[in-house]
Amino acid sequence: MAKEGADMTEETEYMIDRNLVKETASAESPAGNAKEMRAVMLTGFGGLNKLRVTKKAMPEPQDGEVKIRVKTCGLNFLDLMVRQGNIDNPPKPPIVPGFECCGIVESVGENTEGFEIGDRVMAFVNYSAWAEVVCAPVDFVYKMPDEMTFAEAAAFSLNFVAAYMMLFEVANLREGMSVLVHSAGGGVGQAVAQLCSTVPNVIVFGIASSFKHAAIKDSVTHFFDRNADYIQDVKKISPDGVDVVLDCLCGENTGKGLSLLKPLGTYILYGASNMVTGETKSFFSFAKSWWQVEKVNPIKLYEENKVIAGFSLLNLLFKQGRCSLVKAVMDKLLCLYGQKKIKPVVDSLWALEEVKEAMQRIHDRGNIGKLILDVEKSPTPLMANDSTETSEAGEEEEEPEGDNDSKERMPFIH
Ligand SMILES: NC(=O)c1ccc[n+]([C@@H]2O[C@H](COP(=O)([O-])OP(=O)(O)OC[C@H]3O[C@@H](n4cnc5c(N)ncnc54)[C@H](OP(=O)(O)O)[C@@H]3O)[C@@H](O)[C@H]2O)c1
């Protein structure tokens, strides 16, 4: 098992793909005559070599659904966690990952209102986004503005809706407040920074790898290196602390973030990036992160006048049935987009076949803004890897699974 992938020839890999096609075709189209589509398949939880592009039966829209010919999909940090099986109640593989896609409506199911063939749309789905065709219930589908590109749309939905709801629905962001955000150069981080700039005199404290600071200087007021002890630096600038802390790390920073809050300030936990310490799941990081969060003492919160909150957009949509609330937020966001107050930041575009390299870029902390899977893009040829940098994705691996030998693909930077 440990050697899986390392010595794999292309022929072997192709054979596995063919087996997978057979497996999924017999599971999903018993008649064997359904039309097929390309999709990214997660064959099991683990490293990058659990991902394959394969053929799969094309879905047809059910009652109240639209069938979307997909152009682009968002690749989120959460997709790395899903790949690792590092989430609560993961679905059983094989699965097609991905929670958001954009494209053109190709057909509509019965009793489907509000959409027509040819509409340009973006959609949330509960998995299955990374495919040439996706069917989604209309409650989770939104029309794209004419001027929005498919790359922008794939960088828009999840990042901006999550950022907006945390800032305005949970933290009640108002003029003159201050916000501290981790991973400020990433997809959600950049959405947070842009939305803060729509409110007068909001100060944004952004924490990010230092090579990103120049790129994010227009959207972030004060930035700090992720490895630095930013608490003292923030207090030097704002001795009272900050009004809102947005924590997507979930680890030793929970206590630090709470200590930075002003009275009546809000700390929002919305991710668990610290649980990803290598290419495969680390049980140690998993346990450490949850232990840190569960340690928060509610009595102290009341004595110190602090608010601690959690936010999960996908649970809100798919478990808690709040799609009309999300739709209202999307309308406000599209209005801000139309007024040119916000604009999604696209880091790079990747073919479906390049999904491993795209994920590796996130493991390496290389992205500024969002990574997009472009369904119509052909993979760029593999280049000899002359990089001397070491990848954090290799650290703390439980089973070495490298299948990319010494070659890499260069991203298409948008
Ligand atoms: N709750 C929700 O509804 C919701 C919605 C969307 C996203 N999220 C969460 O928000 C966070 C950001 O999501 P995103 O999709 O926008 O991703 P992202 O910020 O673009 O993710 C990549 C960046 O995260 C930082 N990072 C922090 N820990 C890391 C680690 N262990 N390995 C690699 N990079 C790490 C790196 O930036 P630096 O090196 O600059 O720190 C990296 O470049 C994630 O935790 C995600 O799960 C939550």
Short mmCIF file of C-alpha atoms and ligand atoms in Angstrom, two decimals:
data_model
loop_
_atom_site.label_atom_id
_atom_site.label_comp_id
_atom_site.label_asym_id
_atom_site.label_seq_id
_atom_site.Cartn_x
_atom_site.Cartn_y
_atom_site.Cartn_z
CA MET A 1 0.00 0.00 0.00
CA ALA A 2 2.78 2.37 0.95
CA LYS A 3 4.33 1.90 -2.46
CA GLU A 4 1.09 2.50 -4.29
CA GLY A 5 1.62 5.14 -6.94
CA ALA A 6 5.37 5.47 -6.56
CA ASP A 7 6.20 2.88 -9.20
CA MET A 8 2.97 3.14 -11.10
CA THR A 9 3.39 3.15 -14.86
CA GLU A 10 1.02 5.12 -17.04
CA GLU A 11 -0.39 1.85 -18.30
CA THR A 12 -1.21 0.70 -14.79
CA GLU A 13 -2.83 4.01 -13.98
CA TYR A 14 -4.90 3.80 -17.16
CA MET A 15 -6.01 0.29 -16.24
CA ILE A 16 -7.14 1.49 -12.84
CA ASP A 17 -9.11 4.25 -14.53
CA ARG A 18 -10.76 1.71 -16.83
CA ASN A 19 -11.66 -0.50 -13.90
CA LEU A 20 -13.13 2.48 -12.15
CA VAL A 21 -15.18 3.34 -15.23
CA LYS A 22 -16.57 -0.19 -15.25
CA GLU A 23 -17.28 -0.01 -11.53
CA THR A 24 -19.09 3.31 -11.64
CA ALA A 25 -20.90 2.52 -14.89
CA SER A 26 -22.29 -0.71 -13.50
CA ALA A 27 -23.20 0.99 -10.23
CA GLU A 28 -24.87 3.98 -11.81
CA SER A 29 -26.15 2.96 -15.22
CA PRO A 30 -27.11 -0.69 -15.13
CA ALA A 31 -28.40 -0.56 -18.68
CA GLY A 32 -24.93 0.61 -19.73
CA ASN A 33 -26.39 2.86 -22.41
CA ALA A 34 -26.51 6.21 -20.61
CA LYS A 35 -24.45 9.04 -22.07
CA GLU A 36 -21.10 9.49 -20.41
CA MET A 37 -19.21 12.49 -19.11
CA ARG A 38 -15.77 13.22 -17.67
CA ALA A 39 -15.58 13.70 -13.93
CA VAL A 40 -12.98 13.82 -11.19
CA MET A 41 -13.40 10.79 -8.95
CA LEU A 42 -12.15 10.39 -5.40
CA THR A 43 -11.54 6.67 -5.12
CA GLY A 44 -10.80 6.61 -1.39
CA PHE A 45 -9.66 8.96 1.36
CA GLY A 46 -5.98 9.85 1.44
CA GLY A 47 -3.35 11.56 -0.67
CA LEU A 48 -3.41 13.11 -4.12
CA ASN A 49 -3.22 9.72 -5.82
CA LYS A 50 -6.79 9.00 -4.72
CA LEU A 51 -7.97 11.38 -7.45
CA ARG A 52 -8.67 10.26 -11.03
CA VAL A 53 -10.41 11.70 -14.03
CA THR A 54 -12.77 9.08 -15.32
CA LYS A 55 -15.93 8.55 -17.35
CA LYS A 56 -19.23 8.38 -15.56
CA ALA A 57 -22.90 8.17 -16.51
CA MET A 58 -24.31 11.61 -17.20
CA PRO A 59 -27.07 12.68 -14.80
CA GLU A 60 -30.49 13.82 -16.03
CA PRO A 61 -32.47 16.52 -14.23
CA GLN A 62 -35.19 15.44 -11.82
CA ASP A 63 -38.24 17.45 -10.76
CA GLY A 64 -37.20 20.98 -9.85
CA GLU A 65 -33.64 20.58 -11.14
CA VAL A 66 -31.59 22.16 -13.91
CA LYS A 67 -28.97 20.32 -15.89
CA ILE A 68 -25.82 22.41 -16.19
CA ARG A 69 -23.12 21.98 -18.85
CA VAL A 70 -20.26 22.91 -16.57
CA LYS A 71 -17.58 25.41 -17.59
CA THR A 72 -15.74 25.99 -14.31
CA CYS A 73 -15.70 24.69 -10.75
CA GLY A 74 -14.32 26.16 -7.54
CA LEU A 75 -11.54 24.29 -5.76
CA ASN A 76 -11.73 25.07 -2.06
CA PHE A 77 -9.58 24.26 0.95
CA LEU A 78 -12.46 22.11 2.12
CA ASP A 79 -11.94 19.84 -0.90
CA LEU A 80 -8.49 18.94 0.47
CA MET A 81 -10.08 18.04 3.77
CA VAL A 82 -12.72 15.92 2.02
CA ARG A 83 -9.98 14.14 0.05
CA GLN A 84 -8.25 13.28 3.30
CA GLY A 85 -11.49 12.16 4.96
CA ASN A 86 -10.82 14.94 7.45
CA ILE A 87 -14.45 16.04 7.85
CA ASP A 88 -17.40 15.06 9.97
CA ASN A 89 -19.50 12.25 8.44
CA PRO A 90 -17.71 11.99 5.10
CA PRO A 91 -19.63 10.26 2.28
CA LYS A 92 -18.45 6.84 1.20
CA PRO A 93 -16.05 6.88 -1.80
CA PRO A 94 -15.97 6.63 -4.74
CA ILE A 95 -17.43 10.12 -5.01
CA VAL A 96 -17.14 13.09 -7.34
CA PRO A 97 -15.92 15.95 -5.11
CA GLY A 98 -16.69 19.65 -5.40
CA PHE A 99 -19.31 21.97 -3.95
CA GLU A 100 -19.70 24.69 -6.59
CA CYS A 101 -19.79 24.94 -10.34
CA CYS A 102 -20.84 27.33 -13.11
CA GLY A 103 -22.00 26.78 -16.65
CA ILE A 104 -24.93 26.89 -19.04
CA VAL A 105 -28.35 25.38 -18.48
CA GLU A 106 -28.72 22.53 -20.97
CA SER A 107 -32.15 21.26 -19.95
CA VAL A 108 -34.64 21.60 -17.12
CA GLY A 109 -36.54 18.93 -15.22
CA GLU A 110 -40.31 18.89 -14.77
CA ASN A 111 -41.82 21.54 -12.49
CA THR A 112 -38.72 23.67 -12.76
CA GLU A 113 -39.37 27.38 -12.74
CA GLY A 114 -37.18 30.44 -13.17
CA PHE A 115 -34.54 28.99 -15.49
CA GLU A 116 -34.36 28.44 -19.23
CA ILE A 117 -32.06 26.56 -21.54
CA GLY A 118 -29.06 28.79 -22.26
CA ASP A 119 -29.03 30.62 -18.91
CA ARG A 120 -25.53 31.21 -17.51
CA VAL A 121 -25.64 30.01 -13.91
CA MET A 122 -23.61 29.25 -10.82
CA ALA A 123 -24.68 26.55 -8.38
CA PHE A 124 -23.92 25.01 -5.01
CA VAL A 125 -24.05 21.22 -4.90
CA ASN A 126 -23.60 18.77 -2.08
CA TYR A 127 -20.64 17.04 -3.87
CA SER A 128 -20.48 16.08 -7.57
CA ALA A 129 -19.47 19.52 -8.87
CA TRP A 130 -16.26 18.46 -10.62
CA ALA A 131 -17.82 17.01 -13.74
CA GLU A 132 -18.79 18.04 -17.25
CA VAL A 133 -22.47 17.93 -16.33
CA VAL A 134 -24.16 18.64 -13.00
CA CYS A 135 -27.84 18.55 -12.05
CA ALA A 136 -28.86 20.85 -9.21
CA PRO A 137 -32.16 21.80 -7.54
CA VAL A 138 -33.13 25.38 -8.46
CA ASP A 139 -32.95 26.44 -4.80
CA PHE A 140 -29.16 26.26 -5.10
CA VAL A 141 -28.79 27.83 -8.56
CA TYR A 142 -28.25 31.54 -9.31
CA LYS A 143 -28.14 33.43 -12.60
CA MET A 144 -24.77 34.98 -13.45
CA PRO A 145 -24.54 38.63 -14.46
CA ASP A 146 -23.71 39.07 -18.18
CA GLU A 147 -20.38 40.71 -17.44
CA MET A 148 -19.19 37.97 -15.06
CA THR A 149 -16.78 35.42 -16.57
CA PHE A 150 -17.08 31.72 -15.72
CA ALA A 151 -13.72 31.88 -13.92
CA GLU A 152 -14.96 34.77 -11.77
CA ALA A 153 -18.24 33.00 -11.08
CA ALA A 154 -16.44 29.90 -9.77
CA ALA A 155 -14.47 32.17 -7.45
CA PHE A 156 -17.58 34.00 -6.30
CA SER A 157 -20.30 31.88 -4.74
CA LEU A 158 -18.79 30.02 -1.82
CA ASN A 159 -16.15 32.60 -0.88
CA PHE A 160 -18.31 35.71 -1.01
CA VAL A 161 -21.47 34.19 0.45
CA ALA A 162 -19.52 32.75 3.39
CA ALA A 163 -17.60 36.01 3.91
CA TYR A 164 -20.77 38.13 3.67
CA MET A 165 -22.78 36.02 6.08
CA MET A 166 -20.03 35.94 8.68
CA LEU A 167 -19.40 39.69 8.52
CA PHE A 168 -22.96 40.95 8.20
CA GLU A 169 -25.28 38.21 9.49
CA VAL A 170 -23.16 36.90 12.37
CA ALA A 171 -20.81 39.74 13.36
CA ASN A 172 -23.04 42.68 12.36
CA LEU A 173 -20.12 44.61 10.85
CA ARG A 174 -20.58 48.37 11.03
CA GLU A 175 -18.69 51.57 10.29
CA GLY A 176 -15.40 51.99 12.16
CA MET A 177 -15.07 48.36 13.28
CA SER A 178 -11.97 46.21 12.95
CA VAL A 179 -11.66 42.66 11.60
CA LEU A 180 -8.82 40.18 11.94
CA VAL A 181 -8.77 37.44 9.30
CA HIS A 182 -6.48 34.42 8.92
CA SER A 183 -5.39 33.17 5.46
CA ALA A 184 -6.05 36.71 4.22
CA GLY A 185 -4.58 36.00 0.80
CA GLY A 186 -6.84 33.01 0.11
CA GLY A 187 -10.26 32.77 -1.50
CA VAL A 188 -12.38 33.56 1.57
CA GLY A 189 -9.72 35.92 2.98
CA GLN A 190 -9.79 38.13 -0.10
CA ALA A 191 -13.60 38.12 -0.16
CA VAL A 192 -13.62 39.22 3.50
CA ALA A 193 -11.14 42.02 2.81
CA GLN A 194 -13.14 43.31 -0.17
CA LEU A 195 -16.45 43.22 1.69
CA CYS A 196 -14.89 45.11 4.61
CA SER A 197 -13.96 47.86 2.16
CA THR A 198 -17.67 48.35 1.36
CA VAL A 199 -18.21 49.68 4.91
CA PRO A 200 -16.61 53.03 5.83
CA ASN A 201 -13.50 53.02 8.03
CA VAL A 202 -13.28 49.31 8.65
CA ILE A 203 -9.73 48.23 9.51
CA VAL A 204 -8.61 44.79 8.30
CA PHE A 205 -5.80 42.95 10.05
CA GLY A 206 -4.73 40.16 7.70
CA ILE A 207 -2.50 37.21 8.50
CA ALA A 208 -0.87 35.46 5.56
CA SER A 209 2.40 34.00 4.31
CA SER A 210 4.68 36.99 3.84
CA PHE A 211 5.25 36.54 0.09
CA LYS A 212 1.53 37.41 -0.36
CA HIS A 213 1.69 40.74 1.46
CA ALA A 214 2.55 42.85 -1.59
CA ALA A 215 -0.32 41.31 -3.56
CA ILE A 216 -2.93 41.96 -0.85
CA LYS A 217 -1.78 45.38 0.29
CA ASP A 218 -4.70 47.19 -1.36
CA SER A 219 -7.38 45.17 0.42
CA VAL A 220 -5.76 44.61 3.83
CA THR A 221 -4.91 47.52 6.15
CA HIS A 222 -2.25 45.82 8.31
CA PHE A 223 -0.70 42.47 7.48
CA PHE A 224 1.30 40.03 9.55
CA ASP A 225 3.27 36.95 8.73
CA ARG A 226 1.48 33.75 9.68
CA ASN A 227 4.54 32.58 11.62
CA ALA A 228 4.95 35.80 13.62
CA ASP A 229 3.44 36.45 17.06
CA TYR A 230 0.85 38.80 15.62
CA ILE A 231 -0.99 39.34 18.94
CA GLN A 232 1.55 41.85 20.24
CA ASP A 233 1.78 43.57 16.86
CA VAL A 234 -2.01 43.95 16.61
CA LYS A 235 -2.14 45.32 20.17
CA LYS A 236 0.54 47.88 19.33
CA ILE A 237 -1.70 49.23 16.58
CA SER A 238 -5.00 48.73 18.41
CA PRO A 239 -4.46 48.38 22.19
CA ASP A 240 -8.17 47.57 22.78
CA GLY A 241 -8.03 44.68 20.34
CA VAL A 242 -10.42 44.06 17.45
CA ASP A 243 -14.18 43.72 16.98
CA VAL A 244 -14.23 40.59 14.87
CA VAL A 245 -11.86 37.64 14.61
CA LEU A 246 -12.41 35.25 11.71
CA ASP A 247 -10.62 31.99 12.47
CA CYS A 248 -10.44 29.27 9.84
CA LEU A 249 -7.46 27.54 11.45
CA CYS A 250 -8.99 26.00 14.56
CA GLY A 251 -5.98 25.22 16.69
CA GLU A 252 -3.71 27.00 19.10
CA ASN A 253 -5.03 30.29 17.70
CA THR A 254 -8.46 29.96 19.31
CA GLY A 255 -7.27 31.27 22.65
CA LYS A 256 -5.14 33.93 20.99
CA GLY A 257 -8.05 35.14 18.89
CA LEU A 258 -10.39 35.34 21.86
CA SER A 259 -7.81 37.30 23.83
CA LEU A 260 -7.74 39.90 21.06
CA LEU A 261 -11.48 40.63 21.13
CA LYS A 262 -12.80 43.96 22.36
CA PRO A 263 -15.82 43.82 24.72
CA LEU A 264 -18.88 42.75 22.65
CA GLY A 265 -16.51 41.51 19.98
CA THR A 266 -17.29 38.37 17.96
CA TYR A 267 -15.01 35.43 17.34
CA ILE A 268 -16.17 33.22 14.45
CA LEU A 269 -14.77 29.76 13.88
CA TYR A 270 -15.43 28.70 10.30
CA GLY A 271 -12.71 26.25 9.29
CA ALA A 272 -10.14 23.82 10.51
CA SER A 273 -7.16 24.36 8.20
CA ASN A 274 -4.71 23.42 10.96
CA MET A 275 -5.94 19.85 10.69
CA VAL A 276 -4.20 19.63 7.32
CA THR A 277 -0.55 19.09 8.14
CA GLY A 278 0.45 16.87 5.25
CA GLU A 279 -0.93 15.09 2.23
CA THR A 280 -2.90 12.62 4.34
CA LYS A 281 -4.92 13.01 7.50
CA SER A 282 -3.07 13.43 10.78
CA PHE A 283 -5.07 12.11 13.74
CA PHE A 284 -2.83 14.09 16.08
CA SER A 285 -3.74 17.45 14.46
CA PHE A 286 -7.40 16.44 14.36
CA ALA A 287 -7.49 15.70 18.08
CA LYS A 288 -5.41 18.76 18.98
CA SER A 289 -7.66 21.17 17.08
CA TRP A 290 -10.89 19.94 18.63
CA TRP A 291 -9.42 19.83 22.10
CA GLN A 292 -8.34 23.48 21.75
CA VAL A 293 -11.84 24.60 20.76
CA GLU A 294 -13.70 22.59 23.35
CA LYS A 295 -11.55 24.21 26.04
CA VAL A 296 -13.34 27.57 25.69
CA ASN A 297 -15.07 28.41 28.96
CA PRO A 298 -18.58 29.91 28.55
CA ILE A 299 -18.44 31.56 31.98
CA LYS A 300 -15.38 33.50 30.90
CA LEU A 301 -17.21 34.60 27.76
CA TYR A 302 -20.01 36.08 29.84
CA GLU A 303 -17.65 37.77 32.27
CA GLU A 304 -15.63 39.28 29.44
CA ASN A 305 -18.59 40.23 27.21
CA LYS A 306 -17.40 38.20 24.27
CA VAL A 307 -19.30 36.33 21.58
CA ILE A 308 -18.09 33.08 20.11
CA ALA A 309 -19.83 31.78 16.98
CA GLY A 310 -19.51 29.08 14.38
CA PHE A 311 -20.36 29.25 10.71
CA SER A 312 -20.69 26.60 8.01
CA LEU A 313 -22.29 27.63 4.74
CA LEU A 314 -22.62 24.09 3.42
CA ASN A 315 -24.42 22.91 6.55
CA LEU A 316 -26.67 25.97 6.37
CA LEU A 317 -27.56 25.06 2.79
CA PHE A 318 -27.67 21.29 2.78
CA LYS A 319 -28.48 20.31 6.36
CA GLN A 320 -30.36 23.27 7.78
CA GLY A 321 -32.45 24.26 4.75
CA ARG A 322 -31.59 27.96 4.67
CA CYS A 323 -31.38 28.31 0.89
CA SER A 324 -33.75 31.29 0.73
CA LEU A 325 -31.54 33.20 3.19
CA VAL A 326 -28.51 32.37 1.06
CA LYS A 327 -30.40 33.44 -2.07
CA ALA A 328 -31.11 36.85 -0.48
CA VAL A 329 -27.40 37.20 0.35
CA MET A 330 -26.45 36.24 -3.20
CA ASP A 331 -28.76 38.99 -4.54
CA LYS A 332 -27.00 41.58 -2.35
CA LEU A 333 -23.59 40.31 -3.45
CA LEU A 334 -24.52 40.45 -7.13
CA CYS A 335 -25.63 44.02 -6.56
CA LEU A 336 -22.22 44.87 -5.05
CA TYR A 337 -20.55 43.10 -7.99
CA GLY A 338 -22.66 45.13 -10.44
CA GLN A 339 -21.56 48.32 -8.67
CA LYS A 340 -17.94 47.14 -9.07
CA LYS A 341 -17.42 47.20 -5.29
CA ILE A 342 -16.30 43.57 -5.20
CA LYS A 343 -14.48 41.38 -7.71
CA PRO A 344 -13.42 37.78 -7.15
CA VAL A 345 -9.67 37.18 -7.12
CA VAL A 346 -8.72 34.22 -9.34
CA ASP A 347 -5.38 32.63 -8.57
CA SER A 348 -5.09 30.09 -11.38
CA LEU A 349 -7.01 27.86 -13.77
CA TRP A 350 -6.48 24.10 -14.05
CA ALA A 351 -7.80 21.30 -16.25
CA LEU A 352 -9.74 18.53 -14.51
CA GLU A 353 -6.73 16.29 -15.21
CA GLU A 354 -4.56 18.75 -13.25
CA VAL A 355 -6.59 18.53 -10.06
CA LYS A 356 -3.68 16.95 -8.14
CA GLU A 357 -1.30 19.76 -9.07
CA ALA A 358 -3.97 22.32 -8.22
CA MET A 359 -4.45 20.79 -4.77
CA GLN A 360 -0.70 20.64 -4.32
CA ARG A 361 -0.57 24.41 -4.87
CA ILE A 362 -2.88 24.89 -1.89
CA HIS A 363 -0.90 22.42 0.23
CA ASP A 364 2.17 24.50 -0.67
CA ARG A 365 0.34 27.71 0.37
CA GLY A 366 1.08 29.12 -3.08
CA ASN A 367 -2.33 30.57 -3.97
CA ILE A 368 -3.42 34.19 -3.85
CA GLY A 369 -7.19 34.07 -4.36
CA LYS A 370 -9.10 31.11 -5.72
CA LEU A 371 -8.14 28.06 -7.75
CA ILE A 372 -10.50 27.15 -10.55
CA LEU A 373 -11.01 23.89 -12.40
CA ASP A 374 -11.70 24.78 -16.03
CA VAL A 375 -13.57 21.87 -17.60
CA GLU A 376 -12.69 22.88 -21.16
CA LYS A 377 -8.99 23.46 -20.50
CA SER A 378 -6.46 20.90 -21.77
CA PRO A 379 -3.76 19.92 -19.32
CA THR A 380 -0.45 21.73 -19.76
CA PRO A 381 2.44 19.36 -20.48
CA LEU A 382 4.40 18.10 -17.50
CA MET A 383 7.62 20.04 -16.89
CA ALA A 384 10.79 18.70 -15.29
CA ASN A 385 10.69 19.87 -11.70
CA ASP A 386 13.69 22.04 -10.93
CA SER A 387 12.12 23.55 -7.81
CA THR A 388 14.27 23.31 -4.71
CA GLU A 389 11.39 24.20 -2.39
CA THR A 390 10.13 21.45 -0.14
CA SER A 391 6.43 20.82 -0.06
CA GLU A 392 4.57 20.93 3.23
CA ALA A 393 2.24 18.37 1.71
CA GLY A 394 4.88 15.74 2.27
CA GLU A 395 5.18 16.34 6.00
CA GLU A 396 3.70 13.97 8.54
CA GLU A 397 2.47 11.58 5.92
CA GLU A 398 1.14 8.37 7.32
CA GLU A 399 1.66 6.49 4.08
CA PRO A 400 3.92 7.89 1.36
CA GLU A 401 1.83 8.09 -1.74
CA GLY A 402 3.76 10.21 -4.23
CA ASP A 403 2.68 9.51 -7.75
CA ASN A 404 3.89 12.66 -9.41
CA ASP A 405 7.58 11.65 -9.46
CA SER A 406 9.74 14.66 -10.30
CA LYS A 407 7.46 16.46 -12.73
CA GLU A 408 5.09 19.32 -12.23
CA ARG A 409 2.64 21.37 -14.23
CA MET A 410 2.72 25.13 -14.26
CA PRO A 411 -0.59 26.79 -13.39
CA PHE A 412 -2.35 28.95 -15.91
CA ILE A 413 -2.37 32.21 -13.98
CA HIS A 414 -5.50 34.20 -14.68
N1 LIG B 1 -17.44 27.65 7.09
C1 LIG B 1 -17.65 27.96 5.82
O1 LIG B 1 -18.77 28.15 5.38
C2 LIG B 1 -16.45 28.06 4.92
C3 LIG B 1 -16.60 28.41 3.57
C4 LIG B 1 -15.47 28.49 2.78
C5 LIG B 1 -14.22 28.23 3.35
N2 LIG B 1 -14.12 27.90 4.65
C6 LIG B 1 -12.83 27.68 5.29
O2 LIG B 1 -12.09 28.86 5.12
C7 LIG B 1 -10.71 28.56 5.01
C8 LIG B 1 -10.18 29.16 3.73
O3 LIG B 1 -10.81 28.51 2.64
P1 LIG B 1 -10.45 28.83 1.14
O4 LIG B 1 -11.14 27.80 0.33
O5 LIG B 1 -10.64 30.27 0.87
O6 LIG B 1 -8.92 28.48 1.08
P2 LIG B 1 -7.64 29.41 0.99
O7 LIG B 1 -7.63 30.43 2.05
O8 LIG B 1 -7.46 29.88 -0.40
O9 LIG B 1 -6.63 28.27 1.38
C9 LIG B 1 -5.33 28.25 1.08
C10 LIG B 1 -4.51 29.08 2.05
O10 LIG B 1 -4.78 28.70 3.41
C11 LIG B 1 -3.63 28.96 4.21
N3 LIG B 1 -3.42 27.78 5.05
C12 LIG B 1 -3.74 27.71 6.37
N4 LIG B 1 -3.49 26.50 6.85
C13 LIG B 1 -3.00 25.77 5.84
C14 LIG B 1 -2.58 24.42 5.73
N5 LIG B 1 -2.62 23.59 6.79
N6 LIG B 1 -2.14 23.97 4.53
C15 LIG B 1 -2.11 24.80 3.48
N7 LIG B 1 -2.52 26.10 3.53
C16 LIG B 1 -2.97 26.58 4.70
C17 LIG B 1 -2.51 29.23 3.24
O11 LIG B 1 -2.31 30.64 3.21
P3 LIG B 1 -1.22 31.35 4.16
O12 LIG B 1 0.04 30.54 4.06
O13 LIG B 1 -1.10 32.70 3.56
O14 LIG B 1 -1.82 31.34 5.54
C18 LIG B 1 -3.07 28.80 1.89
O15 LIG B 1 -2.52 29.51 0.80
C19 LIG B 1 -10.61 27.03 5.07
O16 LIG B 1 -10.36 26.66 6.40
C20 LIG B 1 -12.00 26.59 4.66
O17 LIG B 1 -12.34 25.32 5.13
C21 LIG B 1 -15.21 27.80 5.45
#
